[in-house]
mmCIF file of C-alpha atoms and ligand atoms in Angstrom:
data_model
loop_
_atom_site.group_PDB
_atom_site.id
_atom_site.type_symbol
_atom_site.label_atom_id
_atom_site.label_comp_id
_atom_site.label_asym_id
_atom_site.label_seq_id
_atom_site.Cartn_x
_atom_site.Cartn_y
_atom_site.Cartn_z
ATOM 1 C CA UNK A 613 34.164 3.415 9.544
ATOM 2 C CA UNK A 614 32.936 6.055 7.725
ATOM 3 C CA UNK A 615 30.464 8.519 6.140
ATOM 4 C CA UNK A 616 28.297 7.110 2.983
ATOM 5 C CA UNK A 617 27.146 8.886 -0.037
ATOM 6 C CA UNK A 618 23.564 6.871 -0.138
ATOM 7 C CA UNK A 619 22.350 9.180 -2.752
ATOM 8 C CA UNK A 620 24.911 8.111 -5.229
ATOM 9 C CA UNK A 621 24.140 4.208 -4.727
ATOM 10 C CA UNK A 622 20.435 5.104 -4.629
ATOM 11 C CA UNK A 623 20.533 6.626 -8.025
ATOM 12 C CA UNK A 624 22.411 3.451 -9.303
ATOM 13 C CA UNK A 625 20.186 1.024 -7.742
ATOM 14 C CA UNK A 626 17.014 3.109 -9.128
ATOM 15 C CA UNK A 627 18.497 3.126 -12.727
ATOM 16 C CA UNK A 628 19.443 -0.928 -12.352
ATOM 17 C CA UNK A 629 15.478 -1.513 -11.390
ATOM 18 C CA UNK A 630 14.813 0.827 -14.037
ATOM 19 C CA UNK A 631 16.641 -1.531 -16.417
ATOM 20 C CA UNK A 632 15.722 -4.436 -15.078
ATOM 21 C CA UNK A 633 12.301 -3.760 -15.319
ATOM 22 C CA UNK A 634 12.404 -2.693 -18.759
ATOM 23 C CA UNK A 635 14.307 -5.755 -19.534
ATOM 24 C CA UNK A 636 11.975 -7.887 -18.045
ATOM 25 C CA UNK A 637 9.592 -6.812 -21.293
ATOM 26 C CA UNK A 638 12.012 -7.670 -23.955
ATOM 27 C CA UNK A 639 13.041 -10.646 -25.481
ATOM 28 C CA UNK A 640 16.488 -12.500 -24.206
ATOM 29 C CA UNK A 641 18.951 -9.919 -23.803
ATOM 30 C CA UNK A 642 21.975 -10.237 -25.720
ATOM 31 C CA UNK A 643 24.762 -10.493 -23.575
ATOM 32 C CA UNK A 644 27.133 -7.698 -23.205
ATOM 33 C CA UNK A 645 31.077 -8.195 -23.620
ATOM 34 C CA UNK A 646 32.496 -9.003 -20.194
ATOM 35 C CA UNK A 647 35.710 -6.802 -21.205
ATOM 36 C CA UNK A 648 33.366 -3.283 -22.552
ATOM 37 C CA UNK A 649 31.475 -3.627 -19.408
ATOM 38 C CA UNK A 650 34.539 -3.951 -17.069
ATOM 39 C CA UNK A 651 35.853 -0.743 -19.010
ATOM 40 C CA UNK A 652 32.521 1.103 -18.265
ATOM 41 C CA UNK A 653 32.761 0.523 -14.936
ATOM 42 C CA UNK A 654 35.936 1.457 -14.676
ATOM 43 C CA UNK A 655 35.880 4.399 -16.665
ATOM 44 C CA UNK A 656 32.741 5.718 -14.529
ATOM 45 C CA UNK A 657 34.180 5.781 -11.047
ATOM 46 C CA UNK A 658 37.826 6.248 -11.416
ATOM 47 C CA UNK A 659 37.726 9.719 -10.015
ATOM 48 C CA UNK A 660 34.963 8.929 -7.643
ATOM 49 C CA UNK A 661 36.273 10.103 -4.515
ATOM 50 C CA UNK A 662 33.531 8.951 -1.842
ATOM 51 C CA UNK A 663 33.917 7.210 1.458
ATOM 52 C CA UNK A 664 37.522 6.907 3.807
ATOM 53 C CA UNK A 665 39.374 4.114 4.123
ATOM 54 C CA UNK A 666 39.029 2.333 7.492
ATOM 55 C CA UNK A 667 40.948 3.036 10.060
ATOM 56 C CA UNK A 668 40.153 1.206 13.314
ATOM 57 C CA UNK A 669 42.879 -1.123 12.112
ATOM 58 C CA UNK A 670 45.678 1.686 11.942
ATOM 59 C CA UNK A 671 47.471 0.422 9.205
ATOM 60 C CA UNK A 672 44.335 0.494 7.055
ATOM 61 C CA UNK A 673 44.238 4.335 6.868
ATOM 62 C CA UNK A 674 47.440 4.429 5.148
ATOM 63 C CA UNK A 675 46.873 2.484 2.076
ATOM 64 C CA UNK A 676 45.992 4.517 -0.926
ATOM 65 C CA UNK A 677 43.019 5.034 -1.733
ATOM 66 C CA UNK A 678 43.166 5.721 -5.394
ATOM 67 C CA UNK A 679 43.954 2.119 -5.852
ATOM 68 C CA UNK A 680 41.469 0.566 -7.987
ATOM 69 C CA UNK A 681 41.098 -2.446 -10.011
ATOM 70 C CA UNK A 682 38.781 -4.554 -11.689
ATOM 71 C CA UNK A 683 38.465 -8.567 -12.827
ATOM 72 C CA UNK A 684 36.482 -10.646 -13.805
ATOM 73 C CA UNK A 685 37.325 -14.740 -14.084
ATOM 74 C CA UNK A 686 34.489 -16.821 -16.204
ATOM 75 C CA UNK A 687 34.426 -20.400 -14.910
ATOM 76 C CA UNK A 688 36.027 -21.499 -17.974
ATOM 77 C CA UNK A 689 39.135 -19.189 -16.924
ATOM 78 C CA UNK A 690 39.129 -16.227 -19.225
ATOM 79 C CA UNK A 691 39.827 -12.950 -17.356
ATOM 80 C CA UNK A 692 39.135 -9.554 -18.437
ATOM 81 C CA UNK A 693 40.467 -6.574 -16.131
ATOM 82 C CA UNK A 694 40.996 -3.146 -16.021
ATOM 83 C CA UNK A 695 42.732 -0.690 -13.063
ATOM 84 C CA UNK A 696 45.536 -1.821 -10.913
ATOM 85 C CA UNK A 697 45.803 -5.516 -10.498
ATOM 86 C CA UNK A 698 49.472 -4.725 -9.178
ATOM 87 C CA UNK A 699 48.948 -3.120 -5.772
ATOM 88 C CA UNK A 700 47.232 -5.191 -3.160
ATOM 89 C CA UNK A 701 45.708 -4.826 -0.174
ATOM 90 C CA UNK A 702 44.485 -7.142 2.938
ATOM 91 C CA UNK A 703 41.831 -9.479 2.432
ATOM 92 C CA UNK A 704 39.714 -8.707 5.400
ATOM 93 C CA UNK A 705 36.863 -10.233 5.892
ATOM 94 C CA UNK A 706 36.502 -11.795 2.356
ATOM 95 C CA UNK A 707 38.825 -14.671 3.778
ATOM 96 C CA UNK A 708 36.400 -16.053 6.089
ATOM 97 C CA UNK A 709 33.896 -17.500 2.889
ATOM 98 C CA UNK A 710 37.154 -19.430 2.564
ATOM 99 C CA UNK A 711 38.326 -20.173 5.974
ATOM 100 C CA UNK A 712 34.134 -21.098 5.896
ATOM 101 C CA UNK A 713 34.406 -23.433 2.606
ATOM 102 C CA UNK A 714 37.376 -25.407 4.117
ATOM 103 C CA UNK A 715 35.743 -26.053 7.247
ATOM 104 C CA UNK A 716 32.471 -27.366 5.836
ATOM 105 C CA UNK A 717 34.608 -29.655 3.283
ATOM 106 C CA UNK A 718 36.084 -31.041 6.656
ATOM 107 C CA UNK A 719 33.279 -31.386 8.437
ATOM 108 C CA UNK A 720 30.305 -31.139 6.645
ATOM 109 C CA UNK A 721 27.718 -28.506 6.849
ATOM 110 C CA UNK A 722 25.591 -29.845 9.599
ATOM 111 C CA UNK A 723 28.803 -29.137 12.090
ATOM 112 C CA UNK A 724 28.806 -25.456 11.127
ATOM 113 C CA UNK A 725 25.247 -25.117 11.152
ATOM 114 C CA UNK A 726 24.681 -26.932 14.599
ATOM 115 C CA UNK A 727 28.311 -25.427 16.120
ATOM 116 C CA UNK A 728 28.416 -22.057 14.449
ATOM 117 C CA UNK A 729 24.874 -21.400 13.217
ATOM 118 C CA UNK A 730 23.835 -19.366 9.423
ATOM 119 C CA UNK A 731 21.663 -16.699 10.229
ATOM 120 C CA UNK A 732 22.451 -13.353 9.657
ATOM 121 C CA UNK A 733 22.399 -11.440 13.060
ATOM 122 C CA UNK A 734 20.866 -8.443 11.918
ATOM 123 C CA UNK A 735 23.534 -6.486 14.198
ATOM 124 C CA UNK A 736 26.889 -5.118 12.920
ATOM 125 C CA UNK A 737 29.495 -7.448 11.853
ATOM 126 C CA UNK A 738 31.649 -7.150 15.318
ATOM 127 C CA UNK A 739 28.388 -7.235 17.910
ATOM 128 C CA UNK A 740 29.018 -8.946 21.299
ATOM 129 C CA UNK A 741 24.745 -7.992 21.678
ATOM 130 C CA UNK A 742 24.391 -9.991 19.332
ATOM 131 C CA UNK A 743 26.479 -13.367 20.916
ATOM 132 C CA UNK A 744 24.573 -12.380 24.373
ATOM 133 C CA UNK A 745 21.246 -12.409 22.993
ATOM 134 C CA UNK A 746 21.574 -16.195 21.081
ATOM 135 C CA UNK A 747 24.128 -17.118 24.191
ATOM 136 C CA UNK A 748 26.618 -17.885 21.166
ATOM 137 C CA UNK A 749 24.283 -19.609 19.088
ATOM 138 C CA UNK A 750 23.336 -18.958 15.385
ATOM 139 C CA UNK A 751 25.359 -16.563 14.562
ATOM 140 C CA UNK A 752 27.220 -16.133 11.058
ATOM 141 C CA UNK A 753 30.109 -17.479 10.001
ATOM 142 C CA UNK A 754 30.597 -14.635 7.812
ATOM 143 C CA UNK A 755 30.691 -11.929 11.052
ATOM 144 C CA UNK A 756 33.545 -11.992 13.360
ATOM 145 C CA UNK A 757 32.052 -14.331 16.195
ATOM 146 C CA UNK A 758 30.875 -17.101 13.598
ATOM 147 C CA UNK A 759 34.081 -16.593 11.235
ATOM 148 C CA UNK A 760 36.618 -16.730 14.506
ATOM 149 C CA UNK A 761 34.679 -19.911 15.464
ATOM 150 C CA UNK A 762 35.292 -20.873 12.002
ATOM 151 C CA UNK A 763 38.525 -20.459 11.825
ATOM 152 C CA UNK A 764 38.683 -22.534 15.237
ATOM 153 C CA UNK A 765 37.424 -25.528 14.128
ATOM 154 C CA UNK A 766 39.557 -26.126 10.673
ATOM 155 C CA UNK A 767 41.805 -29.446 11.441
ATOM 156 C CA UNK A 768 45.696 -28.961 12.293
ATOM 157 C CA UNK A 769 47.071 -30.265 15.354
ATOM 158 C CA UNK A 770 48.347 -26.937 16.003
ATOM 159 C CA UNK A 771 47.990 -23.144 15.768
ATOM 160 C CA UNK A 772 51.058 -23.710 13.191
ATOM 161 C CA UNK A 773 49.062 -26.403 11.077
ATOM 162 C CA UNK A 774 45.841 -24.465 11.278
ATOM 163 C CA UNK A 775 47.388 -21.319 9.964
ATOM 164 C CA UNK A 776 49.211 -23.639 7.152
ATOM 165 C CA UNK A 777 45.630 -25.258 6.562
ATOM 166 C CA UNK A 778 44.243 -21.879 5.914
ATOM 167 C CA UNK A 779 46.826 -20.525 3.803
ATOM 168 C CA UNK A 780 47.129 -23.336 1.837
ATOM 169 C CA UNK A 781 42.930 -23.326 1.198
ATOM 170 C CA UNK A 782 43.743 -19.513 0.262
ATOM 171 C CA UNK A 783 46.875 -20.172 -2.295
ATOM 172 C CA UNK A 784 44.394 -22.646 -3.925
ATOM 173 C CA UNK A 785 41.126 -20.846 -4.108
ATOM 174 C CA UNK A 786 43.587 -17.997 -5.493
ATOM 175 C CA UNK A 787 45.887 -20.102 -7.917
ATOM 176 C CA UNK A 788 48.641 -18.275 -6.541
ATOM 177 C CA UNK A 789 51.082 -18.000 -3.465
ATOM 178 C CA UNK A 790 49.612 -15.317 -1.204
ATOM 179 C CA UNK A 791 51.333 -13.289 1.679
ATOM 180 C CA UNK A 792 50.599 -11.544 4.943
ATOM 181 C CA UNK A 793 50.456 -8.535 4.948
ATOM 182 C CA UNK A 794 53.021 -8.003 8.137
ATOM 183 C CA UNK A 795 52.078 -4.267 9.120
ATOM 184 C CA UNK A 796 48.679 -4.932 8.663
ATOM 185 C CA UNK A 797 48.816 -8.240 10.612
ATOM 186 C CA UNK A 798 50.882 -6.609 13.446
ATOM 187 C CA UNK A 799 48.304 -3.558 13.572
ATOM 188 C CA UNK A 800 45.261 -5.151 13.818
ATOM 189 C CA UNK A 801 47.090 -8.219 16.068
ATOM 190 C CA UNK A 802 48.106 -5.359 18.600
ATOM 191 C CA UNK A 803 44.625 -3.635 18.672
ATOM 192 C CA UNK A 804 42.209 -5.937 18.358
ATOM 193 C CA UNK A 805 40.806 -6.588 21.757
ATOM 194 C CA UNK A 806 37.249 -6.623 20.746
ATOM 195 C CA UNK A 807 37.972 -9.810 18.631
ATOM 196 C CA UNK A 808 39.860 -11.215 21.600
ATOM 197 C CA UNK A 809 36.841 -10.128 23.502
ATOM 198 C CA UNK A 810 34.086 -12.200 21.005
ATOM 199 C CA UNK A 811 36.581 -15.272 20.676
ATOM 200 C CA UNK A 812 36.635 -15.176 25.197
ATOM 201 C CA UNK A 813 32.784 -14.639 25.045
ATOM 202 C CA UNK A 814 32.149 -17.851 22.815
ATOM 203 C CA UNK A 815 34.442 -19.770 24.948
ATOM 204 C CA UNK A 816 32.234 -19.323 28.207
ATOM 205 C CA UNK A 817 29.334 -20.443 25.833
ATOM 206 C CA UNK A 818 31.001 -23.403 24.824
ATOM 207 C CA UNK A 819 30.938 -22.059 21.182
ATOM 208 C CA UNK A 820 34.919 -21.886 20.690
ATOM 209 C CA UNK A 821 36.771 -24.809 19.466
ATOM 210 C CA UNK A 822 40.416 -23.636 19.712
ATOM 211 C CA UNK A 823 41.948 -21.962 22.347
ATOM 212 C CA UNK A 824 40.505 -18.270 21.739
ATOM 213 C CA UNK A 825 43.601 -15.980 22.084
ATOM 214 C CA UNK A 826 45.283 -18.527 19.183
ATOM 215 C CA UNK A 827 42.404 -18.760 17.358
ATOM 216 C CA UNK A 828 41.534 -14.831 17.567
ATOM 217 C CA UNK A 829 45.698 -14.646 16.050
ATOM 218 C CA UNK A 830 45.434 -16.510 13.162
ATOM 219 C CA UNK A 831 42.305 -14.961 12.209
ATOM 220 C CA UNK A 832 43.550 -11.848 12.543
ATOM 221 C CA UNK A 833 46.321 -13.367 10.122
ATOM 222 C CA UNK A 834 43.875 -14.865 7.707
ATOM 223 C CA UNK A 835 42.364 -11.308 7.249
ATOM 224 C CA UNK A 836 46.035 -9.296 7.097
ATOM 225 C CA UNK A 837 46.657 -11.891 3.139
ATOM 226 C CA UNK A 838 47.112 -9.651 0.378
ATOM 227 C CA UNK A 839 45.104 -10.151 -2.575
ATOM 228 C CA UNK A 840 44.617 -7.969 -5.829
ATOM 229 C CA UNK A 841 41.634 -8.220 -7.576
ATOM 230 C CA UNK A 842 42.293 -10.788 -10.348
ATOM 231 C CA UNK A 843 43.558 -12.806 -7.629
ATOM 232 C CA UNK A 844 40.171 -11.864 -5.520
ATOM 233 C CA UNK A 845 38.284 -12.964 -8.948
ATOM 234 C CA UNK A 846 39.443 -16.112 -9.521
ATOM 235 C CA UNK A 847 38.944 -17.249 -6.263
ATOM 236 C CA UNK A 848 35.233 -15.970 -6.692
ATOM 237 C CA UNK A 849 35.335 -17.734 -9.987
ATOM 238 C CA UNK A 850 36.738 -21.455 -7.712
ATOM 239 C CA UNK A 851 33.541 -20.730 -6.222
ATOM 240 C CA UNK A 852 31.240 -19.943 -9.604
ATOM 241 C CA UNK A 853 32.752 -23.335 -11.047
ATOM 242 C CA UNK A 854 31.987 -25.632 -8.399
ATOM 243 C CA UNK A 855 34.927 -25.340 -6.050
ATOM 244 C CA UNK A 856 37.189 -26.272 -9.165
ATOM 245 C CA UNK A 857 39.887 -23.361 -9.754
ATOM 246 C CA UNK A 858 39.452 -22.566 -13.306
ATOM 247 C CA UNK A 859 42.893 -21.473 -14.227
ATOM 248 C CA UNK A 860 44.875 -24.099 -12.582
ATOM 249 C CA UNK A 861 42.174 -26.683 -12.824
ATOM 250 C CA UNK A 862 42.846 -28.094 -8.853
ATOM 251 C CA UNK A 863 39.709 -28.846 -7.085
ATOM 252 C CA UNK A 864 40.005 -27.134 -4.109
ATOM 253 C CA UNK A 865 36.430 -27.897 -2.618
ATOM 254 C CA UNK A 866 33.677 -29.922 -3.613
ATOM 255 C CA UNK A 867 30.663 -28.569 -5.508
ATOM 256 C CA UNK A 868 28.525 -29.301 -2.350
ATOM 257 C CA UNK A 869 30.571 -27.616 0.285
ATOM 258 C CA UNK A 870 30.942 -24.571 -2.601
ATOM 259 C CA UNK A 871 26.684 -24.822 -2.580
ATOM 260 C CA UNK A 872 26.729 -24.154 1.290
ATOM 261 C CA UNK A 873 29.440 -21.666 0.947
ATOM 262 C CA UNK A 874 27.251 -19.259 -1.702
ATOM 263 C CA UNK A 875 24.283 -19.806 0.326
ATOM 264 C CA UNK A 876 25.955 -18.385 3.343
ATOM 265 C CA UNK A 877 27.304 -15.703 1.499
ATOM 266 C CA UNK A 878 23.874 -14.820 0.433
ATOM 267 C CA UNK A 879 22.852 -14.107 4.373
ATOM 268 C CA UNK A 880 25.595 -11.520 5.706
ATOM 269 C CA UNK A 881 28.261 -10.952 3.177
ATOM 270 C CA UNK A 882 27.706 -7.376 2.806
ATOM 271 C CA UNK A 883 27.623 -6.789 6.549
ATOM 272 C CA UNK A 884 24.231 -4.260 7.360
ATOM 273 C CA UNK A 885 23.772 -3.950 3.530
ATOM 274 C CA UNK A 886 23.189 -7.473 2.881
ATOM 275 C CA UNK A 887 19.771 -7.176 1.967
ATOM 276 C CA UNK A 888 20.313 -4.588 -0.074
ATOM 277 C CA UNK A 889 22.744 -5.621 -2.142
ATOM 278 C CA UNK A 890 20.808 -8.576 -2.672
ATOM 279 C CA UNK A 891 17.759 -7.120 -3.504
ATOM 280 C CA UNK A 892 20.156 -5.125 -6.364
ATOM 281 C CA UNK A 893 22.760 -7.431 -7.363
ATOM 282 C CA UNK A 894 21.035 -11.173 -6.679
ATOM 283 C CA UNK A 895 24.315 -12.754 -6.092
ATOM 284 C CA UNK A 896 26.027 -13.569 -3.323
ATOM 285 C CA UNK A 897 28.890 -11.601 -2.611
ATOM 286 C CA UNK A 898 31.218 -10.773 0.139
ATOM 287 C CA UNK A 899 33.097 -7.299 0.856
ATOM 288 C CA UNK A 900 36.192 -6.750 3.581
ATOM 289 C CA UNK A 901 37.355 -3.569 5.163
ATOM 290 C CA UNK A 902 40.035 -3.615 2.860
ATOM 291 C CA UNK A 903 38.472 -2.542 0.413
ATOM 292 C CA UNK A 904 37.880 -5.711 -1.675
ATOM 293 C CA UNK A 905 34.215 -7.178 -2.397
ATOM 294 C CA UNK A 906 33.985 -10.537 -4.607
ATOM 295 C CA UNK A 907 30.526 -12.059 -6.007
ATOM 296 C CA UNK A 908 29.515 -14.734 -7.579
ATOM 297 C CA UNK A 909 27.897 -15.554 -10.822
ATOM 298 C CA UNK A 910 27.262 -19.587 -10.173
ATOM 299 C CA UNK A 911 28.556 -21.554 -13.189
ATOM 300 C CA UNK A 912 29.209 -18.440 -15.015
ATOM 301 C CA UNK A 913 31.994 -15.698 -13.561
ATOM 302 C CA UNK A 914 33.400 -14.487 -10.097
ATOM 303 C CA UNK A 915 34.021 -10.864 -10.232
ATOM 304 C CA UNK A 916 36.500 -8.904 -7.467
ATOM 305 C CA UNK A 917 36.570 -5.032 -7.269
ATOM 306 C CA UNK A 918 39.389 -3.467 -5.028
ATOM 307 C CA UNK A 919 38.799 0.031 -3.837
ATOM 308 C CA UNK A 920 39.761 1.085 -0.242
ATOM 309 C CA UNK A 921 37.325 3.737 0.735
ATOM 310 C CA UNK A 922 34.349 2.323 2.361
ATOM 311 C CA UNK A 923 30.849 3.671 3.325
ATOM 312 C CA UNK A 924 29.594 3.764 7.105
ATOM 313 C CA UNK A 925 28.948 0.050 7.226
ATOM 314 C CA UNK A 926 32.121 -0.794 6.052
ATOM 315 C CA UNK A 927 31.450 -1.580 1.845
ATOM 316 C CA UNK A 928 33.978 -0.510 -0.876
ATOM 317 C CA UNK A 929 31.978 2.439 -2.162
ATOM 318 C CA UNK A 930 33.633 2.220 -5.744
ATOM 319 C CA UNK A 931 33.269 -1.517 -5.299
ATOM 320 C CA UNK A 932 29.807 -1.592 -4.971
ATOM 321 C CA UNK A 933 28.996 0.682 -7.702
ATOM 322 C CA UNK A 934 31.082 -0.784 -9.835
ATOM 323 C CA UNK A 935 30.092 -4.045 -9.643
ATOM 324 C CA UNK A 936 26.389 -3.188 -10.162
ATOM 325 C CA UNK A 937 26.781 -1.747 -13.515
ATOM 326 C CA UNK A 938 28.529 -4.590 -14.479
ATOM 327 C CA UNK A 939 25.966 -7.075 -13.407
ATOM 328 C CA UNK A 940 23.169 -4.567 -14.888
ATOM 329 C CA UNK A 941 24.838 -4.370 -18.062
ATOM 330 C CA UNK A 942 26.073 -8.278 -18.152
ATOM 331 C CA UNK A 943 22.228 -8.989 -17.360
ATOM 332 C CA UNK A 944 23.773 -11.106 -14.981
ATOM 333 C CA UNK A 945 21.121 -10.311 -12.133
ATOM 334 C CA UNK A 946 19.491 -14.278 -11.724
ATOM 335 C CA UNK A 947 16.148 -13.047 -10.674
ATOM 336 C CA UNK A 948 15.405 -11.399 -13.384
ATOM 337 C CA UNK A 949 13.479 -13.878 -15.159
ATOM 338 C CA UNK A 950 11.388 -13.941 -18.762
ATOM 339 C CA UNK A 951 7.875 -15.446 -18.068
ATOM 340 C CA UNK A 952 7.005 -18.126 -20.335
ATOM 341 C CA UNK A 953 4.424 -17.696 -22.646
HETATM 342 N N1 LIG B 666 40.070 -8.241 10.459
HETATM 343 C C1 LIG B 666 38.905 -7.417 10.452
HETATM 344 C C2 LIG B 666 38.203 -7.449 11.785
HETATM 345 O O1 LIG B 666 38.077 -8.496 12.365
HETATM 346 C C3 LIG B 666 38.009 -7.866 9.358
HETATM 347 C C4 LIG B 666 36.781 -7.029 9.256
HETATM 348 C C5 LIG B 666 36.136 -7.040 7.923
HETATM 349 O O2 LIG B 666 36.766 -7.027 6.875
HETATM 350 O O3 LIG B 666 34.904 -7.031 7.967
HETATM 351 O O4 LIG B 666 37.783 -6.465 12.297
#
């Protein structure tokens, strides 16, 4: 992917401890407006020009990469936004948490955990090491092997009703119709032999539950819908409210399956820099190579920032700094906790 600026996200994690641990001495903090701090952050890093988009899926390097927007969606379905919420770009990997909250609703989350497996692999998110070294076993389903086995298992007679499955689980969680993105789809589809390669590799383990060449397509699919952020947002914010979509009110999920889901998303939804960004931001979030990451505030908000250029692990960098100043100055962080007296 590309080169990262650590020193910029260093000095923003540094100055969110700082806060936090200066926080952590005062009474309750009062609660900043969701629509100032949105502003901030967009304000602060609109001319940030760090990072490259990807470009290992061809298409990828020619979106713009001044697009960005912000939203956030509450779980009682206001929004506040700021940027461009009318360009979009692909998904990416943000559509497996919901390829991966369909799946468990069918199936329950003992079938992904015994077929599929939650731990984070420690390796990067398109590693055949790491299949070889657990001979297909507990891997993630939010990394290519466990999220191509994901998308494998979800019901449809058919690679035509699997797709429709998915899409429809996506139009839901979204509250809107989405659509592939057709160059993207047909410039990853024609290049992605790697993915073909993990999908083949789980199949000789007896880890694949589709035929692998389909399954590896509509995958590949799944990843090429277009989202913009507020879209991204509220379907963060289906997850924050219990698997209920809080602007159109359908349940898409139950609140159990949507527990599972965030719990995942805590392991391995920031690829390499999961633990980091959980050690900073405390909620479970999950970023694609489109330049999209989404987290989740359970009960309270999902927030979605879109920004194209990624760092060398393949995180929005705008994204990332964006959304922790808004969870610093929402003192939305859930760790950070008042001791009692
Ligand atoms: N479709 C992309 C791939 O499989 C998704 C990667 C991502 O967003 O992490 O390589």
């Amino acid at each position: 992917m590309t080169k990262m600026n650590h020193s910029t996200l260093r000095v923003v994690l540094t100055s969110l401890f700082l806060a936090l641990s200066i926080t952590l001495h005062a009474q309750k903090i009062k609660k900043s407006d969701y629509q100032q701090a949105v502003d901030n952050a967009y304000e602060k890093y609109k001319t940030l020009k760090e990072g490259k988009n990807a470009d290992y899926i061809k298409e990828l390097a020619n979106v713009d990469p001044d697009i960005y927007g912000i939203a956030i969606v509450t779980a009682d379905g206001k929004v506040y936004s700021a940027g461009d919420l009318d360009t979009r770009v692909s998904i990416q990997s943000i559509s497996k948490v919901f390829t991966l909250a369909k799946v468990i609703e069918e199936q329950g989350p003992k079938e992904v955990f015994d077929k599929i497996g939650v731990d984070a692999t420690g390796m990067p998110f398109n590693s055949i090491i790491a299949i070889e070294m657990n001979e297909g076993k507990e891997i993630n389903p939010l990394v290519n092997p466990g999220a191509i086995a994901a998308t494998s298992m979800i019901s449809g007679v058919d690679s035509a009703a699997k797709w429709q499955n998915i899409l429809q689980t996506h139009n839901d969680f979204a509250g809107t119709e989405l659509n592939v993105n057709m160059p993207v789809y047909i410039s990853e589809a024609n290049d992605n032999l790697r993915n073909q390669a993990i999908a083949h590799l789980l199949k000789a383990y007896n880890r694949m539950y589709f035929d692998p060449v389909q399954a590896t397509d509509i995958y590949t699919k799944q990843c090429a819908l277009n989202v913009n952020a507020e879209e991204l947002a509220t379907m963060a914010a289906t997850l924050a409210n219990g698997g209920k979509n809080p602007i159109t009110g359908k349940t898409v999920v139950s609140p159990r399956t949507t527990t599972f889901t965030l719990s995942v998303m805590a392991t391995a939804g920031l690829y390499d820099d999961s633990g980091q960004w959980l050690f900073g931001v405390g909620l479970p979030g999950k970023s694609g190579v489109g330049g999209g990451i989404i987290a989740v505030s359970p009960g309270e908000f999902g927030i979605a920032v879109v920004s194209p250029p990624l760092n060398e692990v393949g995180n929005s960098v705008k994204a990332q700094l964006a959304i922790y100043d808004i969870i610093r100055e929402l003192d939305a962080h859930p760790y950070r906790i008042d001791p009692k007296n």
